[in-house]
Amino acid sequence: MASEDITKLAESLAKTKVGGGQLSFKGQSLKLNTAEDAEEVIKQIEEFDGLEALRLEGNTVGVEAAKVIAKALEKKSELKRCHWSDMFTGRLRSEIPPALISLGDALITAGAQLVELDLSDNAFGPDGVRGFEALLKSPACYTLQELKLNNCGMGIGGGKILATALKECHRKSSAQGKPLALKIFVAGRNRLENDGATALAEAFGIIGTLEEVHMPQNGINHPGITALAQAFAINPLLKVINLNDNTFTEKGAVAMAETLKALRQIEVINFGDCLVRSKGAVAIADAVKEGLHKLKELNLSFCEIKRDAALTVAEAIEDKAELEKLDLNGNCLGEEGCEQLQEILEGFNMAAVLGSLSDDEGEEEDDEEEEEDEDEEEEEEEEEEQQQLKERGQGEQESLTPKKIIDSQDSTPVPSPPVDIATFLAFPSPEKLLRLGPKCSVLIAQQTDTSDVEKVVTALLRISSVFKDEAPVKTAVHETTDALMRKAFTSATFNSDAFITSLLIHMGLLKSEEKIKAVPSLYGILMTLNHMVQQDYFPKSLAPVLSAFVTKPNRALDSCSFARHMLLQTLHQL
């Protein structure tokens, strides 16, 4: 290590905070690649008697450095809290699992009894979960109370691995007379979707001791929400439920409302941006009115709730003396509805708890209400279609849990209607793409006019919107993208600069004089671009442009940080 690097490291370590059994290197931007780089950190750990908490957030730890740090931890049996979020910045995804395995094995060897494990903001994906799977199943985690895995890109696969590990931990710890008593679970922004959420619901139902569950922004629809609701019902100590920015619809909201009636300790309900709609809001209001006397916060913002339903919610909180905040912003009350809402709360002397209504969408007309019902019917039909596809591919499945978190239902598979290219591009879904068959990539490329940049961008965005980490879908998306973009980029009439400009506009990363609605989620296109830029047909001259815009601060990109990280990492290596 160069002398200037040693000096810099020494200065950083001088800021190390020690106290209360905690050793903190938080936010020091240490770049620990080799054993030599980690010498000072190791020294601090080894010399710390009674180490109970180790903070490594905001640094970057490589495989070799992790091994020697792990060696130092093998003698720290009193370690209880591992604050290890955001500690692999700039690392290859393949580096993270072995680093986590080394650190986990050290904790097992030390005989540590963890209370808190925080691995949030580490973009390790499903493979990363394998990196700490053994730790979760070991005696070191029998005492675990807080597990934080926010923004890790676990996906459905990672969610299932995690759920299995938690169930195994509970089984083993129960055999020793001290069952796992997890209190806080955090896993927002992980693309868990229905299958990942359902797997975790099974684990939650078995554990039964949860007090806080935070799972926002996971692409969970009503089947997953229903599974979680049934699991929450057998966790009577629940105080906080945060499922912000998932998609309940009426079915999920009604299921969750039934669960809320059975819970007595609830303090915070965050169902904001969850599309509970009016019927769902009324069901939740009934649950609030019947009980929940400890409720402090109720968030039903941006849920397409109409005036009458919103007023019903307001009336339901009349005797909630502990309530501090009611958020109904971004719904469809209209000016008169907003005034009525405030009047109701003033009548209860509770006007102060109402949050801002500045983003109210205005009162909708009756025909819009009919359109809402039609939208919900279409969503349900799509979900039924997906379920039938799964049943044909997987056959009958066993009930998920001895506690019957989800009731199995008999269903006779119905042949799915035929799908053509136009239908897929108009209403894209993973199942439709797969049903197009092995020739879909060629057919889509043939039927897309690659001389028209806008048509190419539109087709690419439709294809990428169905991206999933599951192998068949992932492969189909990649192959279809390759066929389309190879044809486009090799065409003499195709304008690559115009293409990247249009794509950035549609992604909401570049402003346009025309009003163009950005795609609702960037995850699929970012993951697809990560594949595209590595192919021989992709013009390397576009990489710096793409990198510049994806690097810029952007709210939509922030919500897809794992995919963004993957793309930037690939672009950097080109």
Coordinates of C-alpha atoms in Angstrom, one line a residue:
M1 CA 0.0 0.0 0.0
A2 CA 1.4 3.4 -1.0
S3 CA 2.3 5.8 1.9
E4 CA -0.4 8.3 0.9
D5 CA -3.0 5.5 1.1
I6 CA -1.8 4.6 4.5
T7 CA -2.0 8.2 5.7
K8 CA -5.6 8.5 4.3
L9 CA -6.6 5.2 6.0
A10 CA -5.1 6.4 9.3
E11 CA -7.1 9.6 9.1
S12 CA -10.3 7.7 8.4
L13 CA -9.6 5.4 11.3
A14 CA -9.0 8.3 13.6
K15 CA -12.7 9.0 13.1
T16 CA -13.6 5.5 14.3
K17 CA -16.2 5.7 17.0
V18 CA -15.9 3.5 20.0
G19 CA -18.4 3.2 22.9
G20 CA -21.1 1.1 24.5
G21 CA -19.5 -2.1 23.1
Q22 CA -19.7 -0.6 19.6
L23 CA -16.9 -0.2 17.1
S24 CA -17.9 1.9 14.1
F25 CA -16.2 2.5 10.8
K26 CA -19.5 3.9 9.4
G27 CA -19.3 6.2 6.3
Q28 CA -15.5 6.3 6.1
S29 CA -15.4 5.2 2.4
L30 CA -12.6 2.7 3.2
K31 CA -11.5 0.7 0.1
L32 CA -10.5 -2.7 1.6
N33 CA -9.4 -4.9 -1.2
T34 CA -6.5 -6.9 0.2
A35 CA -5.4 -8.2 3.6
E36 CA -2.9 -5.4 3.8
D37 CA -5.6 -2.8 3.2
A38 CA -7.6 -4.2 6.2
E39 CA -4.7 -4.3 8.7
E40 CA -5.7 -1.3 10.7
V41 CA -9.4 -2.4 10.8
I42 CA -8.3 -5.8 12.0
K43 CA -6.2 -4.3 14.7
Q44 CA -9.1 -2.2 16.0
I45 CA -11.3 -5.3 16.1
E46 CA -8.7 -7.5 17.8
E47 CA -8.0 -4.9 20.4
F48 CA -11.6 -4.2 21.2
D49 CA -12.6 -6.1 24.3
G50 CA -16.3 -6.9 24.7
L51 CA -17.2 -6.1 21.1
E52 CA -21.0 -6.2 20.8
A53 CA -21.7 -4.1 17.7
L54 CA -19.7 -3.7 14.5
R55 CA -20.6 -1.0 12.0
L56 CA -19.1 -1.3 8.5
E57 CA -21.7 0.7 6.5
G58 CA -20.5 3.1 3.8
N59 CA -17.2 1.2 3.0
T60 CA -16.3 -1.3 0.3
V61 CA -15.0 -4.7 1.4
G62 CA -13.4 -7.2 -1.1
V63 CA -13.1 -10.9 -0.8
E64 CA -9.6 -11.0 0.5
A65 CA -10.2 -8.2 3.0
A66 CA -13.4 -10.0 4.2
K67 CA -11.4 -13.1 4.9
V68 CA -8.9 -11.5 7.2
I69 CA -11.6 -9.4 8.9
A70 CA -13.5 -12.6 9.4
K71 CA -10.5 -14.2 11.0
A72 CA -10.4 -11.4 13.6
L73 CA -14.1 -11.9 14.3
E74 CA -13.7 -15.6 15.1
K75 CA -12.7 -14.6 18.7
K76 CA -15.6 -12.1 19.2
S77 CA -18.2 -14.3 20.9
E78 CA -20.0 -11.3 22.4
L79 CA -20.9 -9.8 19.0
K80 CA -24.6 -9.2 18.8
R81 CA -25.2 -6.5 16.2
C82 CA -23.8 -6.5 12.6
H83 CA -24.5 -3.2 10.9
W84 CA -23.2 -4.2 7.4
S85 CA -25.4 -2.3 5.0
D86 CA -23.8 -0.6 1.9
M87 CA -20.4 -2.3 2.3
F88 CA -19.9 -3.6 -1.2
T89 CA -20.0 -0.4 -3.2
G90 CA -18.4 -0.9 -6.6
R91 CA -17.9 -4.7 -6.1
L92 CA -18.7 -7.3 -8.7
R93 CA -21.8 -9.2 -7.9
S94 CA -19.7 -12.4 -7.9
E95 CA -17.5 -11.0 -5.1
I96 CA -20.3 -10.5 -2.6
P97 CA -21.3 -14.1 -1.8
P98 CA -17.8 -15.3 -0.9
A99 CA -17.2 -12.2 1.3
L100 CA -20.5 -12.9 3.1
I101 CA -19.7 -16.6 3.6
S102 CA -16.4 -15.7 5.2
L103 CA -17.9 -13.2 7.6
G104 CA -20.9 -15.6 8.4
D105 CA -18.6 -18.5 9.1
A106 CA -16.6 -16.4 11.5
L107 CA -19.7 -15.5 13.5
I108 CA -20.6 -19.2 13.7
T109 CA -17.1 -20.2 14.8
A110 CA -17.1 -17.4 17.4
G111 CA -20.3 -18.7 18.9
A112 CA -21.9 -15.3 18.5
Q113 CA -25.5 -14.9 19.3
L114 CA -26.8 -12.2 17.0
V115 CA -29.7 -9.9 17.8
E116 CA -29.5 -7.7 14.7
L117 CA -28.3 -8.3 11.2
D118 CA -28.4 -5.5 8.7
L119 CA -27.3 -6.1 5.1
S120 CA -29.4 -3.5 3.4
D121 CA -28.3 -1.6 0.3
N122 CA -26.0 -4.3 -0.9
A123 CA -26.9 -5.2 -4.5
F124 CA -26.2 -8.9 -4.1
G125 CA -29.3 -10.4 -5.8
P126 CA -30.4 -14.0 -5.3
D127 CA -26.9 -15.4 -5.2
G128 CA -26.1 -13.0 -2.3
V129 CA -28.8 -14.6 -0.2
R130 CA -26.8 -17.9 -0.6
G131 CA -23.9 -16.0 1.0
F132 CA -25.5 -15.7 4.4
E133 CA -28.0 -18.6 4.2
A134 CA -25.7 -20.9 6.3
L135 CA -25.4 -18.1 8.9
L136 CA -29.2 -17.7 9.2
K137 CA -29.6 -21.5 9.7
S138 CA -26.9 -21.6 12.4
P139 CA -27.1 -21.2 16.2
A140 CA -25.6 -17.7 15.7
C141 CA -29.1 -16.6 14.5
Y142 CA -31.3 -18.5 16.9
T143 CA -31.4 -15.3 19.0
L144 CA -32.0 -12.9 16.0
Q145 CA -34.6 -10.2 16.6
E146 CA -34.0 -7.8 13.7
L147 CA -33.3 -8.8 10.1
K148 CA -32.9 -5.9 7.6
L149 CA -32.4 -6.6 3.9
N150 CA -33.7 -3.4 2.3
N151 CA -32.9 -2.8 -1.4
C152 CA -30.8 -5.9 -2.1
G153 CA -32.3 -7.0 -5.4
M154 CA -33.2 -10.5 -4.0
G155 CA -35.9 -11.2 -6.5
I156 CA -38.3 -14.1 -6.2
G157 CA -35.5 -16.6 -6.0
G158 CA -33.7 -14.8 -3.2
G159 CA -37.0 -14.4 -1.3
K160 CA -37.6 -18.2 -1.5
I161 CA -34.1 -19.0 -0.3
L162 CA -34.5 -16.5 2.6
A163 CA -37.9 -18.0 3.6
T164 CA -36.5 -21.5 3.7
A165 CA -33.5 -20.4 5.8
L166 CA -35.8 -18.7 8.3
K167 CA -38.0 -21.8 8.6
E168 CA -34.9 -23.9 9.2
C169 CA -33.6 -21.5 11.8
H170 CA -37.0 -21.7 13.6
R171 CA -37.1 -25.5 13.4
K172 CA -33.5 -25.9 14.8
S173 CA -33.9 -23.3 17.5
S174 CA -37.2 -24.8 18.6
A175 CA -35.6 -28.2 18.9
Q176 CA -33.2 -26.5 21.5
G177 CA -36.1 -25.1 23.4
K178 CA -35.6 -21.5 22.4
P179 CA -37.5 -20.8 19.1
L180 CA -36.4 -18.0 16.8
A181 CA -38.3 -14.9 18.0
L182 CA -37.8 -12.4 15.1
K183 CA -39.4 -9.0 15.9
I184 CA -38.4 -6.7 13.0
F185 CA -38.2 -7.7 9.3
V186 CA -37.3 -5.3 6.6
A187 CA -37.1 -6.1 2.9
G188 CA -38.3 -3.2 0.8
R189 CA -37.3 -2.7 -2.9
N190 CA -36.4 -6.4 -3.6
R191 CA -38.7 -7.4 -6.5
L192 CA -40.1 -10.2 -4.3
E193 CA -43.4 -10.3 -6.2
N194 CA -46.2 -12.7 -5.3
D195 CA -44.1 -15.9 -5.2
G196 CA -41.4 -14.3 -3.0
A197 CA -43.9 -12.7 -0.7
T198 CA -45.9 -15.9 -0.4
A199 CA -42.8 -17.9 0.5
L200 CA -41.9 -15.4 3.2
A201 CA -45.6 -15.4 4.4
E202 CA -45.2 -19.1 5.2
A203 CA -42.1 -18.3 7.3
F204 CA -43.8 -15.5 9.1
G205 CA -46.7 -17.7 10.0
I206 CA -44.4 -20.3 11.5
I207 CA -42.4 -17.7 13.4
G208 CA -45.4 -15.8 14.9
T209 CA -43.4 -13.2 16.9
L210 CA -43.1 -10.3 14.4
E211 CA -43.7 -6.7 15.6
E212 CA -42.7 -4.8 12.5
V213 CA -42.8 -5.8 8.8
H214 CA -41.5 -3.4 6.2
M215 CA -41.9 -4.7 2.6
P216 CA -42.6 -1.6 0.4
Q217 CA -42.0 -1.5 -3.4
N218 CA -41.9 -5.3 -4.1
G219 CA -44.3 -5.7 -7.0
I220 CA -46.7 -7.7 -4.8
N221 CA -50.3 -8.1 -6.1
H222 CA -53.4 -9.4 -4.3
P223 CA -52.4 -13.1 -4.1
G224 CA -49.2 -12.2 -2.3
I225 CA -50.9 -9.6 -0.2
T226 CA -53.5 -12.1 0.9
A227 CA -50.8 -14.6 1.9
L228 CA -49.1 -12.0 4.0
A229 CA -52.4 -11.0 5.6
Q230 CA -53.1 -14.5 6.6
A231 CA -49.6 -14.8 8.1
F232 CA -49.9 -11.5 9.9
A233 CA -53.1 -12.8 11.6
I234 CA -51.0 -15.3 13.5
N235 CA -48.4 -12.7 14.6
P236 CA -50.5 -11.0 17.4
L237 CA -47.7 -8.7 18.5
L238 CA -47.5 -6.8 15.2
K239 CA -47.2 -3.0 15.7
V240 CA -46.1 -1.8 12.2
I241 CA -47.1 -3.0 8.8
N242 CA -45.5 -1.1 5.9
L243 CA -46.5 -2.4 2.5
N244 CA -46.3 0.9 0.6
D245 CA -46.3 0.9 -3.2
N246 CA -47.5 -2.6 -3.8
T247 CA -50.9 -3.5 -5.5
F248 CA -53.6 -4.6 -3.1
T249 CA -56.8 -4.0 -5.2
E250 CA -60.1 -4.8 -3.4
K251 CA -59.3 -8.5 -2.9
G252 CA -56.0 -7.8 -1.1
A253 CA -57.4 -4.9 0.9
V254 CA -60.4 -6.9 2.1
A255 CA -58.1 -9.8 3.2
M256 CA -55.8 -7.3 5.0
A257 CA -58.8 -5.7 6.7
E258 CA -59.9 -9.0 8.1
T259 CA -56.5 -9.5 9.5
L260 CA -56.4 -6.1 11.1
K261 CA -59.6 -7.0 13.0
A262 CA -57.6 -9.7 14.8
L263 CA -54.6 -7.6 15.7
R264 CA -54.7 -5.5 18.9
Q265 CA -51.2 -3.9 19.0
I266 CA -51.1 -2.1 15.6
E267 CA -49.7 1.4 15.7
V268 CA -48.7 2.1 12.1
I269 CA -50.5 1.1 8.9
N270 CA -48.8 2.2 5.7
F271 CA -50.7 1.1 2.7
G272 CA -49.9 4.3 0.7
D273 CA -49.8 3.9 -3.1
C274 CA -51.3 0.4 -2.8
L275 CA -54.4 0.8 -5.0
V276 CA -56.8 -0.3 -2.2
R277 CA -59.5 1.8 -4.0
S278 CA -62.8 2.7 -2.4
K279 CA -64.1 -0.7 -1.5
G280 CA -60.8 -1.7 0.0
A281 CA -60.7 1.6 2.0
V282 CA -64.2 1.0 3.4
A283 CA -63.1 -2.5 4.5
I284 CA -60.0 -1.1 6.2
A285 CA -62.2 1.6 7.8
D286 CA -64.4 -1.0 9.3
A287 CA -61.4 -2.8 10.8
V288 CA -60.1 0.5 12.3
K289 CA -63.5 1.4 13.7
E290 CA -63.9 -2.0 15.4
G291 CA -60.6 -1.9 17.2
L292 CA -57.0 -0.7 16.7
H293 CA -57.1 1.6 19.7
K294 CA -53.3 2.0 19.7
L295 CA -53.2 3.2 16.1
K296 CA -50.9 6.2 15.6
E297 CA -50.6 6.4 11.9
L298 CA -52.8 5.4 9.0
N299 CA -51.5 6.0 5.4
L300 CA -53.9 5.4 2.5
S301 CA -52.5 8.0 0.2
F302 CA -52.5 7.7 -3.6
C303 CA -54.9 4.7 -3.5
E304 CA -57.6 5.9 -5.9
I305 CA -60.1 6.3 -3.0
K306 CA -63.2 8.3 -3.8
R307 CA -64.9 10.9 -1.6
D308 CA -67.5 8.7 0.2
A309 CA -65.0 6.0 1.0
A310 CA -62.5 8.6 2.3
L311 CA -65.2 10.1 4.5
T312 CA -65.9 6.7 5.9
V313 CA -62.2 6.3 6.8
A314 CA -62.3 9.7 8.6
E315 CA -65.4 8.7 10.6
A316 CA -63.7 5.4 11.6
I317 CA -61.0 7.2 13.6
E318 CA -63.3 9.1 15.9
D319 CA -62.2 7.3 19.1
K320 CA -58.6 6.8 18.2
A321 CA -57.0 8.9 20.9
E322 CA -53.4 7.8 20.0
L323 CA -53.7 8.8 16.3
E324 CA -51.0 11.3 15.2
K325 CA -51.4 11.1 11.4
L326 CA -54.0 10.3 8.8
D327 CA -52.7 10.5 5.2
L328 CA -55.4 10.5 2.4
N329 CA -53.5 12.7 0.0
G330 CA -53.5 11.9 -3.7
N331 CA -56.9 10.3 -3.8
C332 CA -60.1 11.4 -5.6
L333 CA -62.1 13.6 -3.1
G334 CA -62.5 16.8 -5.1
E335 CA -62.6 20.2 -3.5
E336 CA -65.9 19.6 -1.7
G337 CA -64.8 16.2 -0.5
C338 CA -61.6 17.7 1.0
E339 CA -63.7 20.3 2.9
Q340 CA -66.1 17.6 4.2
L341 CA -63.2 15.5 5.3
Q342 CA -61.7 18.4 7.3
E343 CA -65.1 19.2 8.8
I344 CA -65.6 15.6 10.1
L345 CA -62.2 15.7 11.7
E346 CA -62.8 19.1 13.2
G347 CA -65.9 17.7 14.8
F348 CA -63.7 15.1 16.6
N349 CA -61.2 17.8 17.5
M350 CA -58.7 15.8 15.3
A351 CA -58.1 18.2 12.4
A352 CA -54.4 18.3 13.4
V353 CA -53.9 14.7 12.4
L354 CA -54.8 15.2 8.8
G355 CA -51.9 15.4 6.4
S356 CA -51.8 17.6 3.3
L357 CA -54.4 17.1 0.6
S358 CA -52.4 19.2 -2.0
D359 CA -52.1 16.3 -4.5
D360 CA -55.8 15.4 -4.5
E361 CA -56.8 14.1 -7.9
G362 CA -60.3 15.7 -7.9
E363 CA -63.6 13.9 -7.9
E364 CA -64.0 11.3 -10.6
E365 CA -67.1 10.9 -12.9
D366 CA -69.3 7.7 -12.9
D367 CA -67.8 6.5 -16.2
E368 CA -64.4 6.5 -14.6
E369 CA -65.7 4.4 -11.7
E370 CA -67.0 1.8 -14.3
E371 CA -63.6 1.9 -15.9
E372 CA -61.9 1.2 -12.6
D373 CA -64.1 -1.9 -12.1
E374 CA -63.2 -3.0 -15.6
D375 CA -59.5 -2.5 -14.9
E376 CA -59.8 -4.7 -11.8
E377 CA -61.6 -7.4 -13.7
E378 CA -58.8 -7.4 -16.3
E379 CA -56.2 -7.6 -13.5
E380 CA -57.9 -10.6 -12.0
E381 CA -58.3 -12.3 -15.4
E382 CA -54.5 -11.8 -16.0
E383 CA -53.7 -13.3 -12.6
E384 CA -55.9 -16.3 -13.2
E385 CA -54.2 -16.8 -16.5
Q386 CA -50.8 -16.7 -14.8
Q387 CA -52.0 -19.2 -12.2
Q388 CA -53.3 -21.6 -14.8
L389 CA -49.9 -21.5 -16.6
K390 CA -48.1 -22.3 -13.3
E391 CA -50.5 -25.2 -12.7
R392 CA -49.8 -26.7 -16.1
G393 CA -46.1 -26.4 -15.6
Q394 CA -45.8 -27.5 -12.0
G395 CA -48.8 -29.8 -11.4
E396 CA -50.4 -29.9 -8.1
Q397 CA -48.6 -28.2 -5.2
E398 CA -48.7 -29.0 -1.5
S399 CA -50.3 -26.6 0.9
L400 CA -47.7 -24.0 1.8
T401 CA -47.7 -24.4 5.6
P402 CA -49.1 -26.6 8.3
K403 CA -50.9 -23.6 9.5
K404 CA -52.6 -23.3 6.1
I405 CA -51.6 -19.8 5.5
I406 CA -53.1 -20.2 2.0
D407 CA -56.0 -22.5 1.3
S408 CA -55.3 -24.7 -1.7
Q409 CA -58.0 -24.5 -4.4
D410 CA -59.0 -27.1 -6.9
S411 CA -59.1 -25.8 -10.4
T412 CA -59.4 -27.3 -13.8
P413 CA -56.8 -26.0 -16.2
V414 CA -58.4 -24.1 -19.1
P415 CA -56.6 -23.9 -22.4
S416 CA -55.2 -20.4 -22.8
P417 CA -56.3 -18.4 -25.8
P418 CA -53.8 -18.1 -28.6
V419 CA -51.5 -15.1 -28.6
D420 CA -50.1 -13.3 -31.6
I421 CA -47.3 -10.6 -31.8
A422 CA -49.8 -7.7 -31.9
T423 CA -51.6 -8.9 -28.8
F424 CA -48.3 -9.3 -26.8
L425 CA -47.0 -5.9 -27.8
A426 CA -50.4 -4.3 -27.0
F427 CA -50.8 -6.0 -23.6
P428 CA -47.4 -7.5 -22.7
S429 CA -47.0 -10.1 -20.0
P430 CA -44.3 -12.8 -19.3
E431 CA -46.8 -15.6 -20.0
K432 CA -47.8 -14.2 -23.4
L433 CA -44.2 -13.9 -24.4
L434 CA -43.5 -17.5 -23.5
R435 CA -46.7 -18.7 -25.3
L436 CA -45.5 -17.1 -28.5
G437 CA -43.0 -20.0 -28.7
P438 CA -39.4 -20.3 -29.8
K439 CA -39.9 -18.2 -33.0
C440 CA -41.2 -15.2 -31.1
S441 CA -37.8 -13.4 -31.3
V442 CA -37.7 -13.7 -35.1
L443 CA -41.4 -12.8 -35.5
I444 CA -41.2 -9.6 -33.4
A445 CA -38.1 -8.5 -35.3
Q446 CA -39.7 -9.2 -38.6
Q447 CA -42.9 -7.3 -37.8
T448 CA -41.2 -4.2 -36.4
D449 CA -40.3 -1.5 -38.8
T450 CA -36.7 -0.8 -37.8
S451 CA -36.5 2.2 -40.0
D452 CA -38.8 4.0 -37.5
V453 CA -36.9 4.7 -34.3
E454 CA -40.1 5.3 -32.3
K455 CA -41.4 1.9 -33.2
V456 CA -38.2 0.2 -32.2
V457 CA -38.1 2.0 -28.8
T458 CA -41.8 1.1 -28.2
A459 CA -41.2 -2.6 -29.0
L460 CA -38.1 -2.7 -26.8
L461 CA -39.9 -1.1 -23.9
R462 CA -42.8 -3.6 -24.3
I463 CA -40.5 -6.6 -24.4
S464 CA -38.3 -5.4 -21.5
S465 CA -41.4 -4.6 -19.3
V466 CA -42.0 -8.3 -18.8
F467 CA -38.5 -9.1 -17.6
K468 CA -38.1 -11.4 -14.6
D469 CA -35.2 -13.1 -13.0
E470 CA -36.8 -16.5 -13.7
A471 CA -34.7 -18.3 -16.4
P472 CA -37.4 -19.0 -19.1
V473 CA -38.7 -15.4 -19.1
K474 CA -35.2 -13.9 -18.8
T475 CA -34.0 -15.9 -21.7
A476 CA -37.0 -15.1 -23.9
V477 CA -36.6 -11.4 -23.2
H478 CA -32.9 -11.5 -24.0
E479 CA -33.4 -13.5 -27.2
T480 CA -36.2 -11.3 -28.4
T481 CA -34.3 -8.1 -27.6
D482 CA -31.2 -9.4 -29.4
A483 CA -33.2 -10.3 -32.6
L484 CA -34.9 -6.8 -32.7
M485 CA -31.9 -4.7 -31.8
R486 CA -29.4 -6.6 -34.0
K487 CA -31.7 -6.0 -36.9
A488 CA -32.0 -2.3 -36.0
F489 CA -28.4 -1.5 -35.4
T490 CA -27.2 -3.3 -38.5
S491 CA -29.6 -1.5 -40.7
A492 CA -28.0 1.3 -42.8
T493 CA -31.1 3.5 -42.3
F494 CA -31.2 3.2 -38.5
N495 CA -30.2 6.3 -36.5
S496 CA -28.5 5.1 -33.3
D497 CA -28.3 8.6 -31.8
A498 CA -32.0 9.2 -32.4
F499 CA -32.7 5.8 -30.8
I500 CA -30.8 6.5 -27.6
T501 CA -32.4 10.0 -27.3
S502 CA -35.9 8.6 -27.7
L503 CA -35.2 5.8 -25.3
L504 CA -33.9 8.2 -22.6
I505 CA -37.1 10.3 -23.1
H506 CA -39.4 7.4 -22.7
M507 CA -37.4 6.3 -19.6
G508 CA -38.0 9.8 -18.1
L509 CA -34.3 10.5 -18.0
L510 CA -34.3 13.2 -20.7
K511 CA -36.9 16.0 -21.1
S512 CA -38.8 16.5 -24.4
E513 CA -40.7 19.3 -25.8
E514 CA -43.6 16.9 -26.4
K515 CA -45.5 15.4 -23.5
I516 CA -44.4 11.8 -23.5
K517 CA -45.4 9.6 -20.6
A518 CA -42.4 7.8 -19.0
V519 CA -42.6 4.0 -18.4
P520 CA -44.0 3.2 -14.9
S521 CA -41.0 1.1 -13.9
L522 CA -37.4 1.2 -15.1
Y523 CA -36.4 -2.2 -13.7
G524 CA -37.1 -4.2 -16.8
I525 CA -35.5 -1.9 -19.3
L526 CA -32.4 -1.4 -17.1
M527 CA -31.9 -5.1 -16.7
T528 CA -32.4 -5.6 -20.5
L529 CA -30.0 -2.8 -21.3
N530 CA -27.5 -4.5 -19.0
H531 CA -27.7 -7.5 -21.4
M532 CA -27.8 -5.4 -24.6
V533 CA -24.7 -3.3 -23.9
Q534 CA -22.6 -6.5 -23.7
Q535 CA -23.6 -7.7 -27.2
D536 CA -21.5 -7.2 -30.3
Y537 CA -24.4 -5.4 -32.1
F538 CA -24.5 -2.5 -29.5
P539 CA -22.6 0.6 -30.6
K540 CA -19.9 1.2 -28.0
S541 CA -20.2 5.0 -28.8
L542 CA -23.6 5.0 -27.0
A543 CA -22.2 3.6 -23.7
P544 CA -20.9 7.0 -22.4
V545 CA -24.2 8.7 -23.2
L546 CA -26.2 6.0 -21.4
S547 CA -23.8 6.0 -18.5
A548 CA -24.1 9.7 -18.1
F549 CA -27.9 9.7 -17.8
V550 CA -28.2 6.6 -15.6
T551 CA -25.6 8.1 -13.2
K552 CA -27.7 11.3 -12.7
P553 CA -29.9 11.6 -9.6
N554 CA -33.4 10.5 -10.5
R555 CA -36.3 9.3 -8.4
A556 CA -37.3 6.6 -10.8
L557 CA -33.8 5.2 -10.9
D558 CA -33.5 5.3 -7.1
S559 CA -36.4 2.9 -6.9
C560 CA -34.5 0.4 -9.1
S561 CA -31.1 0.8 -7.5
F562 CA -30.1 -2.8 -8.0
A563 CA -30.7 -2.8 -11.7
R564 CA -29.1 0.6 -12.0
H565 CA -26.0 -0.6 -10.2
M566 CA -25.8 -3.7 -12.4
L567 CA -26.0 -1.5 -15.6
L568 CA -23.4 1.0 -14.4
Q569 CA -21.1 -1.7 -13.3
T570 CA -21.3 -3.3 -16.8
L571 CA -20.9 0.0 -18.6
H572 CA -17.8 0.8 -16.5
Q573 CA -16.2 -2.5 -17.5
L574 CA -16.8 -2.0 -21.3

